[in-house]
C-alpha positions as YAML, in Angstrom:
chain: A
units: angstrom
residues:
- id: 1
  name: MET
  ca: [2.74, -27.76, -5.01]
- id: 2
  name: THR
  ca: [2.17, -25.50, -2.03]
- id: 3
  name: PRO
  ca: [-0.80, -23.21, -2.70]
- id: 4
  name: THR
  ca: [-1.01, -19.53, -1.90]
- id: 5
  name: VAL
  ca: [-4.41, -19.11, -0.24]
- id: 6
  name: PHE
  ca: [-6.53, -15.98, -0.55]
- id: 7
  name: PRO
  ca: [-9.74, -15.14, 1.35]
- id: 8
  name: ASP
  ca: [-11.88, -14.97, -1.78]
- id: 9
  name: PRO
  ca: [-11.76, -14.81, -5.62]
- id: 10
  name: GLU
  ca: [-11.59, -11.01, -5.58]
- id: 11
  name: SER
  ca: [-8.45, -10.79, -3.44]
- id: 12
  name: LEU
  ca: [-6.89, -13.59, -5.51]
- id: 13
  name: GLY
  ca: [-7.65, -11.71, -8.71]
- id: 14
  name: ALA
  ca: [-6.27, -8.46, -7.33]
- id: 15
  name: ALA
  ca: [-2.96, -10.06, -6.32]
- id: 16
  name: LEU
  ca: [-2.54, -11.82, -9.64]
- id: 17
  name: ALA
  ca: [-3.47, -8.69, -11.58]
- id: 18
  name: ALA
  ca: [-0.79, -6.72, -9.74]
- id: 19
  name: ARG
  ca: [1.76, -9.38, -10.71]
- id: 20
  name: ILE
  ca: [0.73, -9.17, -14.36]
- id: 21
  name: ALA
  ca: [0.79, -5.36, -14.32]
- id: 22
  name: ASP
  ca: [4.35, -5.44, -12.97]
- id: 23
  name: GLY
  ca: [5.35, -7.61, -15.93]
- id: 24
  name: ILE
  ca: [3.56, -5.42, -18.47]
- id: 25
  name: ALA
  ca: [5.27, -2.31, -17.08]
- id: 26
  name: ALA
  ca: [8.70, -3.93, -17.25]
- id: 27
  name: ALA
  ca: [8.11, -5.13, -20.82]
- id: 28
  name: SER
  ca: [6.92, -1.70, -21.90]
- id: 29
  name: ALA
  ca: [9.98, -0.05, -20.39]
- id: 30
  name: GLY
  ca: [12.19, -2.55, -22.21]
- id: 31
  name: ARG
  ca: [10.19, -2.23, -25.43]
- id: 32
  name: ARG
  ca: [9.72, -5.99, -25.69]
- id: 33
  name: PRO
  ca: [6.60, -8.13, -26.08]
- id: 34
  name: TYR
  ca: [4.79, -9.38, -23.00]
- id: 35
  name: VAL
  ca: [2.84, -12.48, -23.99]
- id: 36
  name: LEU
  ca: [0.02, -13.31, -21.58]
- id: 37
  name: GLY
  ca: [-1.62, -16.73, -21.96]
- id: 38
  name: CYS
  ca: [-5.31, -16.47, -21.15]
- id: 39
  name: PRO
  ca: [-8.10, -18.98, -20.60]
- id: 40
  name: GLY
  ca: [-11.73, -18.08, -21.12]
- id: 41
  name: GLY
  ca: [-14.39, -18.94, -18.55]
- id: 42
  name: ARG
  ca: [-15.05, -18.01, -14.95]
- id: 43
  name: SER
  ca: [-11.81, -18.81, -13.15]
- id: 44
  name: LEU
  ca: [-9.85, -15.74, -14.29]
- id: 45
  name: LEU
  ca: [-12.68, -13.20, -14.48]
- id: 46
  name: THR
  ca: [-11.74, -11.50, -11.21]
- id: 47
  name: THR
  ca: [-8.17, -11.28, -12.48]
- id: 48
  name: TYR
  ca: [-9.14, -9.72, -15.81]
- id: 49
  name: HIS
  ca: [-11.38, -7.18, -14.09]
- id: 50
  name: ALA
  ca: [-8.70, -6.29, -11.54]
- id: 51
  name: LEU
  ca: [-6.08, -6.06, -14.29]
- id: 52
  name: ALA
  ca: [-8.10, -3.36, -16.03]
- id: 53
  name: ASP
  ca: [-8.14, -1.45, -12.73]
- id: 54
  name: GLU
  ca: [-4.35, -1.84, -12.42]
- id: 55
  name: VAL
  ca: [-3.79, -0.65, -15.99]
- id: 56
  name: ARG
  ca: [-5.94, 2.41, -15.36]
- id: 57
  name: ALA
  ca: [-4.40, 3.23, -11.97]
- id: 58
  name: ARG
  ca: [-0.82, 2.83, -13.24]
- id: 59
  name: ARG
  ca: [-1.57, 4.56, -16.57]
- id: 60
  name: LEU
  ca: [-0.02, 1.69, -18.48]
- id: 61
  name: PRO
  ca: [0.28, 1.61, -22.28]
- id: 62
  name: LEU
  ca: [-0.49, -1.80, -23.76]
- id: 63
  name: GLY
  ca: [1.21, -1.66, -27.14]
- id: 64
  name: HIS
  ca: [3.66, -4.37, -26.06]
- id: 65
  name: LEU
  ca: [1.01, -6.74, -24.65]
- id: 66
  name: VAL
  ca: [0.13, -9.89, -26.59]
- id: 67
  name: VAL
  ca: [-2.97, -11.80, -25.46]
- id: 68
  name: ALA
  ca: [-2.79, -15.48, -26.39]
- id: 69
  name: MET
  ca: [-6.08, -17.30, -25.85]
- id: 70
  name: MET
  ca: [-5.79, -20.98, -24.96]
- id: 71
  name: ASP
  ca: [-8.55, -22.51, -27.03]
- id: 72
  name: GLU
  ca: [-11.75, -22.15, -29.01]
- id: 73
  name: TYR
  ca: [-14.68, -24.36, -29.91]
- id: 74
  name: ALA
  ca: [-14.48, -25.75, -33.43]
- id: 75
  name: GLU
  ca: [-17.03, -27.01, -35.97]
- id: 76
  name: PRO
  ca: [-16.36, -29.85, -38.43]
- id: 77
  name: GLN
  ca: [-16.77, -29.04, -42.12]
- id: 78
  name: PRO
  ca: [-17.97, -31.37, -44.93]
- id: 79
  name: ASP
  ca: [-14.40, -31.71, -46.26]
- id: 80
  name: GLY
  ca: [-13.14, -32.99, -42.91]
- id: 81
  name: THR
  ca: [-11.51, -29.74, -41.79]
- id: 82
  name: PHE
  ca: [-12.56, -27.58, -38.84]
- id: 83
  name: ARG
  ca: [-13.31, -23.91, -38.34]
- id: 84
  name: HIS
  ca: [-13.97, -21.70, -35.31]
- id: 85
  name: VAL
  ca: [-17.51, -21.39, -34.05]
- id: 86
  name: ASP
  ca: [-19.22, -18.07, -34.76]
- id: 87
  name: PRO
  ca: [-17.17, -15.50, -32.79]
- id: 88
  name: SER
  ca: [-20.38, -13.68, -31.86]
- id: 89
  name: ALA
  ca: [-21.73, -16.77, -30.07]
- id: 90
  name: ALA
  ca: [-22.05, -16.40, -26.30]
- id: 91
  name: HIS
  ca: [-19.86, -19.46, -25.74]
- id: 92
  name: SER
  ca: [-17.12, -18.42, -28.17]
- id: 93
  name: CYS
  ca: [-13.72, -18.03, -26.51]
- id: 94
  name: VAL
  ca: [-12.88, -15.40, -29.14]
- id: 95
  name: ARG
  ca: [-15.96, -13.44, -28.06]
- id: 96
  name: PHE
  ca: [-14.93, -13.86, -24.41]
- id: 97
  name: GLY
  ca: [-11.41, -12.63, -25.10]
- id: 98
  name: ARG
  ca: [-12.60, -9.58, -27.01]
- id: 99
  name: ASP
  ca: [-15.29, -8.61, -24.49]
- id: 100
  name: GLU
  ca: [-13.78, -9.57, -21.15]
- id: 101
  name: ILE
  ca: [-10.09, -8.95, -21.84]
- id: 102
  name: LEU
  ca: [-9.39, -6.68, -24.84]
- id: 103
  name: ARG
  ca: [-12.33, -4.32, -24.43]
- id: 104
  name: ARG
  ca: [-11.71, -3.81, -20.70]
- id: 105
  name: LEU
  ca: [-7.96, -3.39, -21.02]
- id: 106
  name: ASN
  ca: [-8.09, -1.09, -24.02]
- id: 107
  name: ALA
  ca: [-10.62, 1.14, -22.27]
- id: 108
  name: ALA
  ca: [-8.26, 1.39, -19.30]
- id: 109
  name: ALA
  ca: [-4.97, 1.81, -21.21]
- id: 110
  name: LEU
  ca: [-2.95, 5.00, -21.46]
- id: 111
  name: GLY
  ca: [-2.80, 5.86, -25.14]
- id: 112
  name: THR
  ca: [-1.82, 2.73, -27.04]
- id: 113
  name: GLY
  ca: [-4.03, -0.29, -26.55]
- id: 114
  name: ILE
  ca: [-3.56, -3.88, -27.65]
- id: 115
  name: ASN
  ca: [-2.94, -4.15, -31.39]
- id: 116
  name: PRO
  ca: [-5.47, -6.40, -33.16]
- id: 117
  name: ASP
  ca: [-2.66, -8.56, -34.54]
- id: 118
  name: ARG
  ca: [-1.54, -9.22, -30.97]
- id: 119
  name: PHE
  ca: [-4.71, -11.09, -30.07]
- id: 120
  name: LEU
  ca: [-3.78, -14.69, -30.80]
- id: 121
  name: VAL
  ca: [-6.19, -17.63, -31.00]
- id: 122
  name: PRO
  ca: [-5.31, -21.16, -32.16]
- id: 123
  name: ASP
  ca: [-6.60, -21.75, -35.69]
- id: 124
  name: PRO
  ca: [-8.17, -25.20, -36.26]
- id: 125
  name: ALA
  ca: [-7.10, -24.97, -39.91]
- id: 126
  name: ASP
  ca: [-3.43, -24.59, -38.90]
- id: 127
  name: PRO
  ca: [-2.94, -25.28, -35.17]
- id: 128
  name: ALA
  ca: [0.86, -25.48, -35.46]
- id: 129
  name: ALA
  ca: [0.95, -21.80, -36.50]
- id: 130
  name: PHE
  ca: [-0.01, -20.86, -32.92]
- id: 131
  name: ASP
  ca: [3.04, -22.63, -31.48]
- id: 132
  name: ARG
  ca: [5.29, -21.08, -34.11]
- id: 133
  name: ARG
  ca: [4.00, -17.57, -33.42]
- id: 134
  name: ILE
  ca: [4.53, -17.92, -29.67]
- id: 135
  name: ALA
  ca: [8.07, -19.15, -30.28]
- id: 136
  name: GLU
  ca: [8.75, -16.17, -32.57]
- id: 137
  name: LEU
  ca: [7.64, -13.84, -29.78]
- id: 138
  name: GLY
  ca: [10.05, -15.46, -27.33]
- id: 139
  name: GLY
  ca: [7.55, -17.59, -25.44]
- id: 140
  name: VAL
  ca: [4.72, -16.84, -23.03]
- id: 141
  name: GLU
  ca: [5.87, -14.58, -20.22]
- id: 142
  name: LEU
  ca: [3.01, -15.69, -17.96]
- id: 143
  name: PHE
  ca: [0.43, -18.36, -18.68]
- id: 144
  name: LEU
  ca: [-2.74, -18.15, -16.60]
- id: 145
  name: LEU
  ca: [-4.19, -21.61, -16.10]
- id: 146
  name: ALA
  ca: [-7.33, -23.24, -14.73]
- id: 147
  name: SER
  ca: [-8.18, -26.87, -14.08]
- id: 148
  name: GLY
  ca: [-11.41, -28.57, -15.02]
- id: 149
  name: ALA
  ca: [-13.35, -29.45, -11.88]
- id: 150
  name: GLY
  ca: [-14.45, -32.91, -12.98]
- id: 151
  name: ASP
  ca: [-11.58, -34.30, -15.03]
- id: 152
  name: GLY
  ca: [-8.60, -31.97, -14.67]
- id: 153
  name: HIS
  ca: [-8.71, -30.81, -18.28]
- id: 154
  name: ILE
  ca: [-6.55, -27.79, -19.04]
- id: 155
  name: ALA
  ca: [-7.76, -25.72, -21.97]
- id: 156
  name: PHE
  ca: [-9.43, -28.50, -23.97]
- id: 157
  name: ASN
  ca: [-6.74, -31.12, -23.33]
- id: 158
  name: PRO
  ca: [-8.64, -34.24, -22.15]
- id: 159
  name: ALA
  ca: [-7.57, -36.93, -19.71]
- id: 160
  name: GLY
  ca: [-4.98, -39.14, -21.37]
- id: 161
  name: THR
  ca: [-3.22, -36.25, -23.13]
- id: 162
  name: HIS
  ca: [0.52, -36.81, -23.64]
- id: 163
  name: ARG
  ca: [2.75, -34.37, -21.75]
- id: 164
  name: ASP
  ca: [4.33, -33.20, -25.02]
- id: 165
  name: ALA
  ca: [1.07, -32.69, -26.94]
- id: 166
  name: PRO
  ca: [1.19, -29.70, -29.34]
- id: 167
  name: THR
  ca: [-1.60, -27.27, -30.17]
- id: 168
  name: ARG
  ca: [-4.21, -29.25, -32.10]
- id: 169
  name: VAL
  ca: [-7.89, -30.03, -32.70]
- id: 170
  name: VAL
  ca: [-9.39, -32.45, -30.17]
- id: 171
  name: ALA
  ca: [-12.68, -34.20, -29.53]
- id: 172
  name: LEU
  ca: [-14.01, -32.81, -26.26]
- id: 173
  name: ALA
  ca: [-14.46, -35.32, -23.43]
- id: 174
  name: GLU
  ca: [-18.00, -35.59, -22.09]
- id: 175
  name: GLN
  ca: [-16.89, -34.45, -18.63]
- id: 176
  name: THR
  ca: [-15.21, -31.40, -20.14]
- id: 177
  name: ARG
  ca: [-18.42, -30.60, -21.99]
- id: 178
  name: ARG
  ca: [-20.40, -31.00, -18.76]
- id: 179
  name: ASP
  ca: [-18.00, -28.69, -16.91]
- id: 180
  name: ASN
  ca: [-18.56, -26.09, -19.62]
- id: 181
  name: LEU
  ca: [-22.33, -26.18, -19.14]
- id: 182
  name: ALA
  ca: [-21.78, -24.21, -15.94]
- id: 183
  name: THR
  ca: [-19.50, -21.73, -17.66]
- id: 184
  name: PHE
  ca: [-21.85, -20.58, -20.41]
- id: 185
  name: ALA
  ca: [-25.52, -20.06, -19.62]
- id: 186
  name: GLY
  ca: [-26.22, -19.90, -23.35]
- id: 187
  name: PHE
  ca: [-26.03, -23.68, -23.52]
- id: 188
  name: GLY
  ca: [-29.29, -23.76, -21.56]
- id: 189
  name: GLY
  ca: [-28.04, -26.57, -19.36]
- id: 190
  name: ARG
  ca: [-28.33, -28.99, -22.28]
- id: 191
  name: LEU
  ca: [-25.27, -31.10, -23.08]
- id: 192
  name: GLU
  ca: [-26.30, -31.49, -26.71]
- id: 193
  name: ASN
  ca: [-25.79, -27.73, -27.16]
- id: 194
  name: VAL
  ca: [-22.10, -27.93, -26.22]
- id: 195
  name: PRO
  ca: [-19.81, -28.36, -29.25]
- id: 196
  name: ARG
  ca: [-18.00, -31.68, -29.54]
- id: 197
  name: HIS
  ca: [-14.66, -30.36, -30.81]
- id: 198
  name: GLY
  ca: [-12.21, -27.62, -29.99]
- id: 199
  name: VAL
  ca: [-8.78, -26.35, -30.94]
- id: 200
  name: THR
  ca: [-6.52, -26.18, -27.92]
- id: 201
  name: VAL
  ca: [-3.05, -25.14, -26.89]
- id: 202
  name: GLY
  ca: [-1.11, -28.30, -26.09]
- id: 203
  name: THR
  ca: [0.22, -29.40, -22.73]
- id: 204
  name: GLY
  ca: [3.62, -29.55, -24.39]
- id: 205
  name: THR
  ca: [3.25, -25.97, -25.59]
- id: 206
  name: ILE
  ca: [2.38, -24.76, -22.10]
- id: 207
  name: ARG
  ca: [5.24, -26.70, -20.52]
- id: 208
  name: ALA
  ca: [7.92, -25.76, -23.04]
- id: 209
  name: GLN
  ca: [7.01, -22.20, -23.99]
- id: 210
  name: SER
  ca: [6.00, -20.58, -20.69]
- id: 211
  name: HIS
  ca: [8.46, -18.56, -18.62]
- id: 212
  name: SER
  ca: [6.08, -18.73, -15.66]
- id: 213
  name: VAL
  ca: [2.58, -20.06, -14.92]
- id: 214
  name: VAL
  ca: [-0.09, -19.42, -12.33]
- id: 215
  name: MET
  ca: [-2.79, -22.03, -11.80]
- id: 216
  name: VAL
  ca: [-5.98, -20.53, -10.36]
- id: 217
  name: ALA
  ca: [-8.72, -22.42, -8.50]
- id: 218
  name: HIS
  ca: [-11.52, -20.93, -6.45]
- id: 219
  name: GLY
  ca: [-14.84, -22.15, -5.15]
- id: 220
  name: ALA
  ca: [-15.74, -25.35, -3.31]
- id: 221
  name: HIS
  ca: [-16.33, -27.16, -6.62]
- id: 222
  name: LYS
  ca: [-12.57, -26.89, -7.32]
- id: 223
  name: ALA
  ca: [-11.56, -28.69, -4.11]
- id: 224
  name: GLU
  ca: [-10.71, -31.95, -5.90]
- id: 225
  name: ALA
  ca: [-8.64, -30.05, -8.44]
- id: 226
  name: VAL
  ca: [-6.68, -28.41, -5.63]
- id: 227
  name: ARG
  ca: [-6.17, -31.78, -3.94]
- id: 228
  name: ARG
  ca: [-4.83, -33.33, -7.13]
- id: 229
  name: LEU
  ca: [-2.57, -30.39, -7.89]
- id: 230
  name: THR
  ca: [-1.05, -30.14, -4.42]
- id: 231
  name: ALA
  ca: [-0.40, -33.89, -4.32]
- id: 232
  name: ALA
  ca: [1.14, -34.17, -7.80]
- id: 233
  name: GLU
  ca: [4.91, -34.46, -8.13]
- id: 234
  name: HIS
  ca: [4.98, -34.79, -11.92]
- id: 235
  name: TYR
  ca: [2.64, -34.83, -14.90]
- id: 236
  name: GLU
  ca: [-0.27, -37.25, -14.49]
- id: 237
  name: PRO
  ca: [-2.04, -37.94, -17.81]
- id: 238
  name: ASP
  ca: [-5.37, -38.69, -16.12]
- id: 239
  name: TRP
  ca: [-5.40, -35.09, -14.76]
- id: 240
  name: PRO
  ca: [-3.79, -32.90, -17.46]
- id: 241
  name: ALA
  ca: [-3.72, -29.79, -15.27]
- id: 242
  name: THR
  ca: [-0.83, -31.42, -13.40]
- id: 243
  name: VAL
  ca: [1.38, -30.24, -16.29]
- id: 244
  name: VAL
  ca: [1.83, -27.18, -14.07]
- id: 245
  name: THR
  ca: [4.25, -29.24, -11.95]
- id: 246
  name: GLU
  ca: [6.64, -29.43, -14.92]
- id: 247
  name: CYS
  ca: [6.39, -25.78, -15.95]
- id: 248
  name: ALA
  ca: [8.93, -23.07, -15.22]
- id: 249
  name: ASP
  ca: [8.25, -20.94, -12.13]
- id: 250
  name: PRO
  ca: [4.84, -22.48, -11.26]
- id: 251
  name: LEU
  ca: [2.46, -20.99, -8.69]
- id: 252
  name: LEU
  ca: [-0.90, -22.20, -7.40]
- id: 253
  name: TYR
  ca: [-3.38, -19.52, -6.30]
- id: 254
  name: VAL
  ca: [-6.53, -20.74, -4.49]
- id: 255
  name: ASP
  ca: [-9.23, -19.27, -2.32]
- id: 256
  name: LEU
  ca: [-10.36, -20.51, 1.08]
- id: 257
  name: ALA
  ca: [-13.39, -22.31, -0.30]
- id: 258
  name: ALA
  ca: [-11.25, -24.43, -2.63]
- id: 259
  name: ALA
  ca: [-8.56, -24.98, -0.01]
- id: 260
  name: ARG
  ca: [-10.85, -26.00, 2.86]
- id: 261
  name: SER
  ca: [-13.42, -28.21, 1.16]
...
């Protein structure tokens, strides 16, 4: 993949937000859903913040926007099933989506905001329902993606994931858990505080149900991720983020720090 290089995370986020806003406006005019696949964490924060600015400046209604979160931490139950972690927890992806995406966008929207039933999160009790719902909506118009710095995980898909993996509950790899220590200060820098399981959108779901994808990487710590992604010609199971090479209309957005290191 040939990356598009931006001076810094803010200019990257602004450019990507403008692209998303164009899609939202077109979907609203056509009265059709616009499904936006969203990761939690730091990589897309500048995009989410800039998107709120775009929505406000363009006076966009958001009644046709569907926000599909990629994953959530999960807790095992005594009967062997799993449930989401407390959505009020600082590290909850549901909490992140509500605070950093829904709240900002709804405050900026003209009139209609995002309907509560259009905030989708994979359910560890029925992961396949997430894939079915996306299919019913016609697929994900744009999936925003980020690669793990240490092991190339995408959402919670660990190294070794099959290219056709569906949405499912997974045991989190230790490197993935270590990468997430830097994302959520609430873990206190202690690996034992990071949950050991999560429910995640599958690599197969991303590949098959996305109309377009943008992989985002910024900061010097993402240099290896950028190297792997630019060198990849097909899906490489030891670096799951390379699924982007097999997605429809893929783009790679990076900043100078990630590109130069």
